[in-house]
Every structure is written in structure tokens, then in C-alpha cells.
């Protein structure tokens, strides 16, 4: 079961139901070294390492989640930089190869995976979108390569056939849905409307939000699962408006900008109807050109603990143009965990790395960066890597056993601050 509680105190949840695991939705092309990650599997094809840990990234440079690309790339780049400054993996610098994941409207991800496999990537970090990862997981794991996402949250990945080679640092979306649903009820909303993009991410997250709201005594008066590629959302918004909800939950990607425009046009601005958003559309770039105050007071959730100031400064040194840090901690942690697992395995082979990922994530002496952890390993110690995104203790499914969701609020500038209003942590027990 999953227990959710605000950090430092108990969260009064609406119901004590168990949570299953649901959905969220990359790169460039530069060769430099890094590490693979995943769980062991006898079904994984035999692969031979070349002694250099090569990490590929499959992250959004284009498409509906392109705004997530910069922080995710920066997280990987920072980790690789620190790993190589600490001596690399297996006595050699980690190599990295960045590629674009695009989105589900293109075949970019499949082409990028082909490129990474041709260049002997041992592990691939990405994609950001659950649907994109689902479209390439067979190709990646079928090649004996670790598939490690910093942002996938679909429940499908908990039970998907992955030859033991799929891992993620992002928590399942039912955890986020539970936190968001609790928040909506706690804010005094008795009636809500839901507008969710129609894919595994949108519908899965909407299901959990709806369940949590209803368990807490609220009512979902209208729900619209829409085509994110639609040119117009006026009819969808009209259905929500007709039911006069106190709050509207917006679950989607960049098309949310169009939905917001229609909400305002139809007389449902954020100062009259409360809006709630999620990780897929929480952005500090997509809404800044809207009239001042359009998103003022809007609340939203996305996974991850508070990123220390020092970490954000280090990211900015890697990419001075960063405007937000969404999934940067999870990307950073993914690269470090892969590198540490390769060190323990004494191998850059995907299945070997996968077999050690859970081991380096729990049960040993705690350490928080590659340099400190590798020094402990050299001293013959077992390690427990605690990441920037959280403890990252993997369960048998390759999911994080403990995760944190931040609750954020937009200001008059249509941006949300780096620090959340509140962080709530969920423990997932087998």
C-alpha cells in the first residue's frame, strides 16, 4: 500500500485505500561517457561490455514536453561531470550521447533509440513521456540495455514486460493523484470538473484524482477526456462550464495553454473558479506571455523533494538558461545510480548493472553523491545512495519505494516559485 503524509507531520487523507502505480510524461547528440541501470533478468539478451560506461539520453528537445528537456538534460550533464571529475566508472570517463525523444506524434524516439543502440549505449535515460517510453521499451530492453526514466509515472511500467531492465526515479501518478485530490478537498471544493488528455498519463491520473475527491466527500460533476491534438477546445470547456464546478483540474501537456485560453474566454478564470494543474503542464515558460495574473493563485503538483540551493546553482552552471528544475533531480539521480551500479557490478553490461541497482539504492552506508559513494565502495563498504529527488529505494518492480510530491502555487507573473508550498511523502510497501 502507499501511505501519504506531509513532510514532518501526518496528512489527513480522505480514505485509507491502497494505491496502485499510474502515469507522466528528450535530447542532443554529443558523445561522452555514463552508466546504465535496471533490474536483473535472465530473459535479457547476452551483451558484451567494452569497458566504457556509455549513457544515452532520450529526452524532449521537441514536442509537447519540450519544456521538460532543459532541466532533465542538465541533471544528466551535471551528474556525468561530477562522475568524471571523481575518476569516472571502471577507471574510465563515462560517455554520454544526447538524443531527442520528440512525442507520440512523431517517430523521433524510435530513430533516436536506433542511433543510441548503434553507438553502444549501455543505458538509456528517458523518455519523459510515459507513452513515448512505452513505444520504445521493447527495442531498448530487447537489446539488453537498461531503460531508466526520470519522469515516467504510468502504472503500466510496474508490471510491463521489461526483461528486468526498466527502472524509474519518478513515482507513480496515483501517488500524485492522491495528493492532488486531497488538496482539492482540503481547499473546500465540493464540486469539480476534470479536463484530461486522452492517453495513459491523462486518464490514469484523472481516475486517481476523481477517486480521491469522491472518497473525501467531493463530487466530480463533469469529466472530459480530450484529444490533445485537437485544434479547438471550446466544446470541451463548455461541457465543464455547464456543470458550474467550484474547481477545474487540468491534466495535460502544452495544449493546456489553449484550454486555459478557452476557460478565460468562457468566463471561468482562475479568480472565479479554482484551477489545479499537474507535472505535465506545470511550466514557467508556457504561460508567461499570457496577461499578468492569468494563473495567479493556481495550484499544481509535481514529483520531487526540495532541491537544495547548491544543487540548483550547480545546474545553472551547466545550463545558465534554465528557467525551472522539473525532473532535474530525478535525472541526476538516475545517472548516478547507473554509474554506481556499474561500479559495484564491475561491468558496463546492461543486465549486470540492472542486477545491482536495487543494491546501491538501499541497505548500506548512506551517501549523496558519486564521489562519496565511490570512495565508500573502494573502502569495501556497502552503500545506500540517497538522491536529490529523495531516498530512491527501489522495490522489486524497479519503482521508487519512497517518493515526494511538491505542491506549488503560481504568482501574478504566471510562474511558480522554486520552493513548494508543501511537500508530501508517500511510502510504497510491497
Short mmCIF file of C-alpha atoms in Angstrom, two decimals:
data_model
loop_
_atom_site.label_atom_id
_atom_site.label_comp_id
_atom_site.label_asym_id
_atom_site.label_seq_id
_atom_site.Cartn_x
_atom_site.Cartn_y
_atom_site.Cartn_z
CA UNK A 1 0.00 0.00 0.00
CA UNK A 2 1.01 3.63 -0.29
CA UNK A 3 0.81 5.93 2.68
CA UNK A 4 0.96 9.64 2.01
CA UNK A 5 1.80 12.23 4.62
CA UNK A 6 3.03 15.81 4.58
CA UNK A 7 6.73 16.04 5.37
CA UNK A 8 7.18 16.40 9.12
CA UNK A 9 3.54 15.70 10.03
CA UNK A 10 0.67 13.33 9.33
CA UNK A 11 -1.56 14.04 6.33
CA UNK A 12 -5.27 13.59 6.97
CA UNK A 13 -6.11 11.54 3.93
CA UNK A 14 -9.62 11.13 2.63
CA UNK A 15 -9.51 7.34 2.55
CA UNK A 16 -7.14 4.56 3.50
CA UNK A 17 -7.26 2.88 0.12
CA UNK A 18 -4.20 1.29 -1.40
CA UNK A 19 -2.53 2.98 -4.35
CA UNK A 20 -1.50 1.14 -7.44
CA UNK A 21 1.01 2.79 -9.77
CA UNK A 22 -0.02 5.22 -12.74
CA UNK A 23 1.49 7.76 -15.50
CA UNK A 24 3.75 11.12 -16.67
CA UNK A 25 5.04 12.10 -19.36
CA UNK A 26 14.01 14.32 -24.64
CA UNK A 27 17.99 15.40 -26.10
CA UNK A 28 21.09 16.41 -28.34
CA UNK A 29 23.83 14.31 -29.85
CA UNK A 30 27.14 14.55 -28.04
CA UNK A 31 29.32 11.59 -27.12
CA UNK A 32 30.72 11.47 -23.58
CA UNK A 33 30.57 8.52 -21.01
CA UNK A 34 27.90 7.45 -18.43
CA UNK A 35 26.16 4.43 -16.89
CA UNK A 36 23.19 2.02 -17.47
CA UNK A 37 20.61 0.93 -14.93
CA UNK A 38 17.95 -1.74 -14.47
CA UNK A 39 16.90 -4.90 -12.70
CA UNK A 40 18.50 -8.24 -13.45
CA UNK A 41 16.79 -10.63 -15.82
CA UNK A 42 17.66 -13.99 -17.21
CA UNK A 43 15.47 -13.06 -20.17
CA UNK A 44 17.74 -10.18 -21.18
CA UNK A 45 19.87 -10.98 -24.22
CA UNK A 46 23.55 -11.58 -23.74
CA UNK A 47 25.58 -8.42 -24.21
CA UNK A 48 29.26 -7.65 -24.11
CA UNK A 49 30.66 -4.58 -22.44
CA UNK A 50 33.51 -2.57 -23.89
CA UNK A 51 34.77 -1.27 -20.54
CA UNK A 52 33.34 2.22 -21.05
CA UNK A 53 30.04 3.11 -19.50
CA UNK A 54 28.05 4.86 -22.24
CA UNK A 55 24.89 6.59 -21.19
CA UNK A 56 22.34 7.68 -23.77
CA UNK A 57 19.56 10.13 -23.07
CA UNK A 58 16.16 10.04 -24.75
CA UNK A 59 14.67 13.33 -23.59
CA UNK A 60 12.43 16.01 -25.16
CA UNK A 61 14.07 18.66 -27.31
CA UNK A 62 10.88 18.92 -29.38
CA UNK A 63 7.22 18.06 -28.92
CA UNK A 64 4.61 18.60 -26.23
CA UNK A 65 7.05 18.12 -23.32
CA UNK A 66 9.97 20.10 -24.76
CA UNK A 67 9.86 22.42 -21.74
CA UNK A 68 10.97 19.49 -19.57
CA UNK A 69 14.05 18.83 -21.70
CA UNK A 70 16.45 21.52 -20.40
CA UNK A 71 16.30 20.58 -16.68
CA UNK A 72 16.45 16.86 -17.47
CA UNK A 73 19.47 17.25 -19.74
CA UNK A 74 21.10 19.49 -17.15
CA UNK A 75 20.59 16.85 -14.46
CA UNK A 76 22.28 14.20 -16.59
CA UNK A 77 25.08 16.56 -17.62
CA UNK A 78 25.80 17.61 -14.03
CA UNK A 79 25.95 14.00 -12.87
CA UNK A 80 28.29 12.97 -15.68
CA UNK A 81 30.52 15.97 -14.98
CA UNK A 82 30.81 15.06 -11.29
CA UNK A 83 31.28 11.36 -12.01
CA UNK A 84 34.13 12.03 -14.41
CA UNK A 85 35.73 14.57 -12.07
CA UNK A 86 35.70 11.81 -9.44
CA UNK A 87 37.58 9.41 -11.73
CA UNK A 88 34.78 8.02 -13.88
CA UNK A 89 33.44 4.46 -13.85
CA UNK A 90 35.53 1.31 -14.26
CA UNK A 91 38.59 3.56 -14.42
CA UNK A 92 37.34 5.46 -17.49
CA UNK A 93 35.29 8.60 -18.14
CA UNK A 94 31.57 7.98 -18.58
CA UNK A 95 30.36 8.76 -22.11
CA UNK A 96 27.03 10.44 -22.84
CA UNK A 97 25.03 10.67 -26.04
CA UNK A 98 22.04 13.03 -26.03
CA UNK A 99 19.08 12.44 -28.36
CA UNK A 100 15.59 13.84 -28.83
CA UNK A 101 12.55 11.85 -27.77
CA UNK A 102 10.01 14.03 -29.56
CA UNK A 103 6.48 12.98 -28.63
CA UNK A 104 3.90 10.42 -29.74
CA UNK A 105 3.00 12.38 -32.89
CA UNK A 106 6.38 11.52 -34.45
CA UNK A 107 8.75 8.58 -34.86
CA UNK A 108 11.68 10.55 -33.44
CA UNK A 109 12.05 8.39 -30.32
CA UNK A 110 12.41 5.15 -32.27
CA UNK A 111 15.00 6.74 -34.56
CA UNK A 112 16.90 8.10 -31.55
CA UNK A 113 16.94 4.69 -29.87
CA UNK A 114 18.34 3.15 -33.05
CA UNK A 115 21.10 5.75 -33.01
CA UNK A 116 21.89 5.11 -29.33
CA UNK A 117 22.00 1.34 -29.78
CA UNK A 118 24.27 1.72 -32.82
CA UNK A 119 26.61 3.81 -30.66
CA UNK A 120 26.65 1.08 -27.98
CA UNK A 121 24.75 2.84 -25.23
CA UNK A 122 24.71 0.67 -22.10
CA UNK A 123 21.78 2.52 -20.51
CA UNK A 124 19.23 4.98 -21.84
CA UNK A 125 17.77 7.69 -19.61
CA UNK A 126 14.28 8.70 -20.77
CA UNK A 127 11.77 9.25 -22.05
CA UNK A 128 9.90 11.97 -20.19
CA UNK A 129 6.56 10.84 -21.64
CA UNK A 130 5.19 7.52 -20.46
CA UNK A 131 3.59 6.91 -23.85
CA UNK A 132 6.91 7.52 -25.64
CA UNK A 133 8.74 5.15 -23.29
CA UNK A 134 6.08 2.52 -23.82
CA UNK A 135 6.62 2.78 -27.59
CA UNK A 136 10.37 2.01 -27.36
CA UNK A 137 10.80 -0.12 -24.25
CA UNK A 138 10.79 -3.40 -26.21
CA UNK A 139 13.51 -2.12 -28.55
CA UNK A 140 15.70 -0.94 -25.65
CA UNK A 141 15.34 -3.88 -23.30
CA UNK A 142 15.35 -6.32 -26.21
CA UNK A 143 18.89 -5.12 -26.92
CA UNK A 144 19.92 -5.85 -23.32
CA UNK A 145 20.17 -2.15 -22.50
CA UNK A 146 18.95 -0.56 -19.28
CA UNK A 147 15.90 1.66 -19.77
CA UNK A 148 15.74 4.24 -16.94
CA UNK A 149 13.22 7.08 -16.91
CA UNK A 150 13.40 10.13 -14.66
CA UNK A 151 9.80 11.10 -15.40
CA UNK A 152 7.59 8.13 -16.37
CA UNK A 153 4.73 7.68 -13.93
CA UNK A 154 2.31 5.35 -15.73
CA UNK A 155 1.20 2.35 -13.70
CA UNK A 156 1.81 0.17 -16.75
CA UNK A 157 5.55 0.18 -16.08
CA UNK A 158 5.15 -1.59 -12.75
CA UNK A 159 4.08 -4.81 -14.48
CA UNK A 160 5.28 -4.29 -18.06
CA UNK A 161 7.48 -6.97 -19.66
CA UNK A 162 10.93 -5.37 -19.41
CA UNK A 163 13.37 -8.29 -19.01
CA UNK A 164 14.24 -6.76 -15.64
CA UNK A 165 15.87 -3.77 -17.34
CA UNK A 166 13.41 -0.92 -16.67
CA UNK A 167 13.76 1.47 -13.70
CA UNK A 168 12.48 4.92 -12.84
CA UNK A 169 13.16 7.61 -10.25
CA UNK A 170 9.74 9.25 -10.73
CA UNK A 171 6.90 7.94 -8.56
CA UNK A 172 3.65 6.52 -9.98
CA UNK A 173 0.94 9.03 -10.82
CA UNK A 174 -1.60 7.53 -8.48
CA UNK A 175 0.59 8.97 -5.75
CA UNK A 176 0.40 12.41 -7.34
CA UNK A 177 -3.32 11.95 -7.96
CA UNK A 178 -3.90 11.12 -4.32
CA UNK A 179 -2.01 14.19 -3.14
CA UNK A 180 -3.81 16.45 -5.63
CA UNK A 181 -7.22 15.03 -4.77
CA UNK A 182 -6.59 15.52 -1.04
CA UNK A 183 -5.50 19.10 -1.73
CA UNK A 184 -8.63 19.89 -3.74
CA UNK A 185 -10.91 18.61 -0.96
CA UNK A 186 -8.86 20.36 1.76
CA UNK A 187 -9.26 23.63 -0.16
CA UNK A 188 -13.03 23.35 0.33
CA UNK A 189 -14.10 22.35 -3.17
CA UNK A 190 -17.27 20.25 -3.12
CA UNK A 191 -17.72 20.05 -6.89
CA UNK A 192 -15.01 19.68 -9.52
CA UNK A 193 -14.66 19.32 -13.26
CA UNK A 194 -11.78 17.41 -14.82
CA UNK A 195 -10.23 18.03 -18.24
CA UNK A 196 -7.69 15.30 -19.02
CA UNK A 197 -5.75 14.46 -22.15
CA UNK A 198 -6.76 11.08 -23.51
CA UNK A 199 -3.72 8.84 -23.05
CA UNK A 200 -2.33 6.57 -20.34
CA UNK A 201 -0.97 9.55 -18.41
CA UNK A 202 -4.05 11.73 -18.53
CA UNK A 203 -6.72 9.12 -17.95
CA UNK A 204 -4.77 7.28 -15.24
CA UNK A 205 -4.09 10.44 -13.28
CA UNK A 206 -7.66 11.67 -13.73
CA UNK A 207 -9.01 8.36 -12.41
CA UNK A 208 -6.99 8.69 -9.20
CA UNK A 209 -7.86 12.37 -8.66
CA UNK A 210 -11.55 11.59 -9.15
CA UNK A 211 -11.45 8.64 -6.75
CA UNK A 212 -9.67 10.62 -4.05
CA UNK A 213 -12.04 13.58 -4.35
CA UNK A 214 -15.07 11.29 -4.16
CA UNK A 215 -13.63 9.38 -1.19
CA UNK A 216 -13.16 12.75 0.52
CA UNK A 217 -16.81 13.73 0.05
CA UNK A 218 -16.48 15.80 -3.09
CA UNK A 219 -18.28 15.28 -6.40
CA UNK A 220 -16.90 15.13 -9.93
CA UNK A 221 -19.73 16.89 -11.76
CA UNK A 222 -18.13 16.61 -15.21
CA UNK A 223 -15.12 14.92 -16.75
CA UNK A 224 -13.87 15.42 -20.30
CA UNK A 225 -11.11 13.23 -21.73
CA UNK A 226 -9.99 15.18 -24.78
CA UNK A 227 -7.78 14.71 -27.83
CA UNK A 228 -4.61 16.75 -27.07
CA UNK A 229 -4.08 17.29 -30.80
CA UNK A 230 -7.47 18.98 -31.23
CA UNK A 231 -7.33 22.45 -32.75
CA UNK A 232 -10.13 23.77 -30.56
CA UNK A 233 -11.32 23.03 -27.01
CA UNK A 234 -14.39 25.25 -26.87
CA UNK A 235 -16.91 22.39 -26.82
CA UNK A 236 -14.92 20.54 -24.14
CA UNK A 237 -14.77 23.59 -21.89
CA UNK A 238 -18.46 24.28 -22.50
CA UNK A 239 -19.30 20.86 -21.03
CA UNK A 240 -17.37 21.75 -17.88
CA UNK A 241 -18.92 25.24 -17.66
CA UNK A 242 -22.45 23.80 -17.94
CA UNK A 243 -21.98 21.95 -14.64
CA UNK A 244 -20.68 25.06 -12.78
CA UNK A 245 -17.91 23.35 -10.74
CA UNK A 246 -16.08 25.13 -7.93
CA UNK A 247 -12.75 23.84 -9.25
CA UNK A 248 -11.31 22.54 -12.52
CA UNK A 249 -8.44 20.05 -12.74
CA UNK A 250 -6.31 20.41 -15.86
CA UNK A 251 -4.33 17.29 -16.78
CA UNK A 252 -2.30 17.59 -19.95
CA UNK A 253 0.84 18.86 -21.65
CA UNK A 254 1.48 22.05 -23.64
CA UNK A 255 -2.03 22.10 -25.12
CA UNK A 256 -3.15 23.26 -21.66
CA UNK A 257 -2.35 26.81 -22.83
CA UNK A 258 -5.22 26.57 -25.31
CA UNK A 259 -7.52 25.10 -22.66
CA UNK A 260 -6.70 27.97 -20.31
CA UNK A 261 -7.45 30.49 -23.03
CA UNK A 262 -10.85 28.89 -23.55
CA UNK A 263 -11.61 28.81 -19.81
CA UNK A 264 -10.98 32.55 -19.62
CA UNK A 265 -13.00 33.20 -22.78
CA UNK A 266 -15.99 31.30 -21.40
CA UNK A 267 -15.99 33.16 -18.07
CA UNK A 268 -14.15 30.65 -15.89
CA UNK A 269 -10.91 32.50 -15.00
CA UNK A 270 -8.76 31.39 -12.07
CA UNK A 271 -10.09 34.16 -9.81
CA UNK A 272 -13.63 32.77 -10.14
CA UNK A 273 -13.05 29.02 -10.47
CA UNK A 274 -10.08 27.33 -8.81
CA UNK A 275 -7.68 25.69 -11.26
CA UNK A 276 -5.41 22.80 -10.38
CA UNK A 277 -2.57 21.53 -12.57
CA UNK A 278 -0.10 18.62 -12.68
CA UNK A 279 3.51 17.86 -13.61
CA UNK A 280 2.72 17.53 -17.31
CA UNK A 281 1.62 21.16 -17.60
CA UNK A 282 3.35 22.87 -14.66
CA UNK A 283 5.66 25.23 -16.53
CA UNK A 284 7.47 28.53 -16.03
CA UNK A 285 7.75 29.11 -19.78
CA UNK A 286 4.41 28.16 -21.35
CA UNK A 287 2.24 30.83 -19.69
CA UNK A 288 4.50 33.86 -19.20
CA UNK A 289 3.15 35.61 -22.32
CA UNK A 290 -0.41 35.43 -21.03
CA UNK A 291 -1.91 38.55 -19.42
CA UNK A 292 -0.46 39.25 -16.00
CA UNK A 293 -2.27 37.38 -13.25
CA UNK A 294 -3.95 34.80 -15.52
CA UNK A 295 -2.59 31.97 -13.36
CA UNK A 296 -2.38 33.83 -10.06
CA UNK A 297 -3.34 31.50 -7.21
CA UNK A 298 -3.42 28.37 -9.39
CA UNK A 299 -2.04 25.35 -7.57
CA UNK A 300 -0.31 22.32 -9.03
CA UNK A 301 1.70 19.25 -8.15
CA UNK A 302 4.79 17.54 -9.44
CA UNK A 303 7.09 14.88 -8.01
CA UNK A 304 10.33 15.61 -6.20
CA UNK A 305 11.68 16.83 -2.89
CA UNK A 306 13.01 20.37 -2.41
CA UNK A 307 16.17 20.81 -4.46
CA UNK A 308 18.95 22.36 -2.35
CA UNK A 309 20.14 25.81 -3.40
CA UNK A 310 23.61 24.41 -4.06
CA UNK A 311 22.18 21.83 -6.47
CA UNK A 312 20.24 24.45 -8.40
CA UNK A 313 23.33 26.62 -8.62
CA UNK A 314 25.30 23.66 -9.97
CA UNK A 315 22.61 23.06 -12.59
CA UNK A 316 22.73 26.72 -13.60
CA UNK A 317 26.48 26.41 -14.06
CA UNK A 318 25.80 23.59 -16.52
CA UNK A 319 22.94 25.42 -18.25
CA UNK A 320 22.68 29.14 -17.38
CA UNK A 321 19.42 29.40 -19.35
CA UNK A 322 17.44 27.09 -17.05
CA UNK A 323 14.08 28.57 -16.05
CA UNK A 324 12.77 25.70 -13.95
CA UNK A 325 14.13 22.49 -12.48
CA UNK A 326 11.37 19.96 -13.04
CA UNK A 327 12.75 16.40 -13.08
CA UNK A 328 16.36 17.62 -12.93
CA UNK A 329 16.87 15.87 -9.55
CA UNK A 330 15.39 12.61 -10.89
CA UNK A 331 17.63 12.78 -13.99
CA UNK A 332 20.70 13.49 -11.88
CA UNK A 333 19.89 10.60 -9.57
CA UNK A 334 19.27 8.23 -12.48
CA UNK A 335 22.75 8.86 -13.90
CA UNK A 336 24.43 8.48 -10.50
CA UNK A 337 22.61 5.27 -9.68
CA UNK A 338 23.52 3.74 -13.03
CA UNK A 339 27.17 4.69 -12.55
CA UNK A 340 27.30 3.30 -9.02
CA UNK A 341 25.60 0.06 -10.08
CA UNK A 342 28.19 -0.36 -12.85
CA UNK A 343 30.98 0.17 -10.33
CA UNK A 344 29.57 -2.47 -8.00
CA UNK A 345 28.95 -4.86 -10.90
CA UNK A 346 32.44 -4.15 -12.26
CA UNK A 347 30.75 -4.18 -15.65
CA UNK A 348 29.11 -1.87 -18.18
CA UNK A 349 26.76 -4.62 -19.41
CA UNK A 350 23.09 -3.66 -19.02
CA UNK A 351 21.94 -6.80 -17.21
CA UNK A 352 24.89 -6.60 -14.81
CA UNK A 353 24.09 -3.00 -13.96
CA UNK A 354 20.41 -3.80 -13.54
CA UNK A 355 21.27 -6.55 -11.09
CA UNK A 356 22.98 -4.04 -8.78
CA UNK A 357 20.66 -1.04 -8.96
CA UNK A 358 18.47 -2.01 -6.01
CA UNK A 359 21.59 -2.89 -4.01
CA UNK A 360 23.16 0.56 -4.33
CA UNK A 361 19.84 2.28 -3.54
CA UNK A 362 19.33 0.85 -0.04
CA UNK A 363 20.68 -1.11 2.90
CA UNK A 364 24.20 0.27 3.19
CA UNK A 365 26.05 3.36 4.41
CA UNK A 366 24.25 6.48 3.23
CA UNK A 367 25.91 8.76 0.68
CA UNK A 368 24.53 11.52 -1.52
CA UNK A 369 26.87 11.92 -4.50
CA UNK A 370 29.01 9.74 -6.74
CA UNK A 371 32.35 10.81 -5.27
CA UNK A 372 31.41 9.99 -1.69
CA UNK A 373 29.66 6.77 -2.66
CA UNK A 374 32.55 5.55 -4.82
CA UNK A 375 35.02 6.24 -2.02
CA UNK A 376 32.92 4.06 0.29
CA UNK A 377 32.87 1.32 -2.33
CA UNK A 378 36.65 1.46 -2.66
CA UNK A 379 36.84 1.07 1.11
CA UNK A 380 34.82 -2.14 0.84
CA UNK A 381 31.59 -0.68 2.21
CA UNK A 382 28.02 -1.31 1.08
CA UNK A 383 26.28 1.90 0.05
CA UNK A 384 22.81 3.41 0.19
CA UNK A 385 22.55 6.27 -2.32
CA UNK A 386 20.12 8.93 -1.14
CA UNK A 387 19.37 11.25 -4.04
CA UNK A 388 18.40 14.85 -4.52
CA UNK A 389 14.92 13.68 -5.53
CA UNK A 390 14.54 11.53 -2.42
CA UNK A 391 15.79 8.27 -0.89
CA UNK A 392 15.21 6.35 -4.18
CA UNK A 393 14.98 2.88 -2.67
CA UNK A 394 13.93 0.56 -5.48
CA UNK A 395 11.27 -2.08 -4.93
CA UNK A 396 11.07 -5.34 -6.86
CA UNK A 397 9.31 -3.63 -9.78
CA UNK A 398 12.08 -1.06 -10.24
CA UNK A 399 9.86 1.72 -8.84
CA UNK A 400 10.99 4.04 -6.03
CA UNK A 401 9.63 2.71 -2.73
CA UNK A 402 9.51 6.21 -1.26
CA UNK A 403 8.58 9.39 -3.14
CA UNK A 404 7.73 13.03 -2.53
CA UNK A 405 5.20 15.28 -4.25
CA UNK A 406 5.52 19.07 -4.11
CA UNK A 407 2.52 21.42 -4.08
CA UNK A 408 3.19 24.71 -5.89
CA UNK A 409 1.27 27.94 -6.45
CA UNK A 410 1.50 30.41 -9.32
CA UNK A 411 2.10 34.10 -8.73
CA UNK A 412 1.00 37.24 -10.56
CA UNK A 413 3.82 36.70 -13.12
CA UNK A 414 2.28 33.37 -14.24
CA UNK A 415 5.23 31.48 -12.75
CA UNK A 416 5.55 29.26 -9.70
CA UNK A 417 8.49 29.52 -7.27
CA UNK A 418 11.32 27.02 -6.89
CA UNK A 419 10.21 26.11 -3.38
CA UNK A 420 6.85 24.41 -2.95
CA UNK A 421 4.12 25.47 -0.56
CA UNK A 422 4.37 21.98 0.91
CA UNK A 423 5.96 18.59 0.26
CA UNK A 424 4.13 15.33 0.95
CA UNK A 425 5.88 11.99 1.07
CA UNK A 426 4.42 8.59 0.15
CA UNK A 427 5.85 5.22 1.19
CA UNK A 428 5.09 2.32 -1.11
CA UNK A 429 5.15 -1.10 0.50
CA UNK A 430 5.02 -4.32 -1.45
#
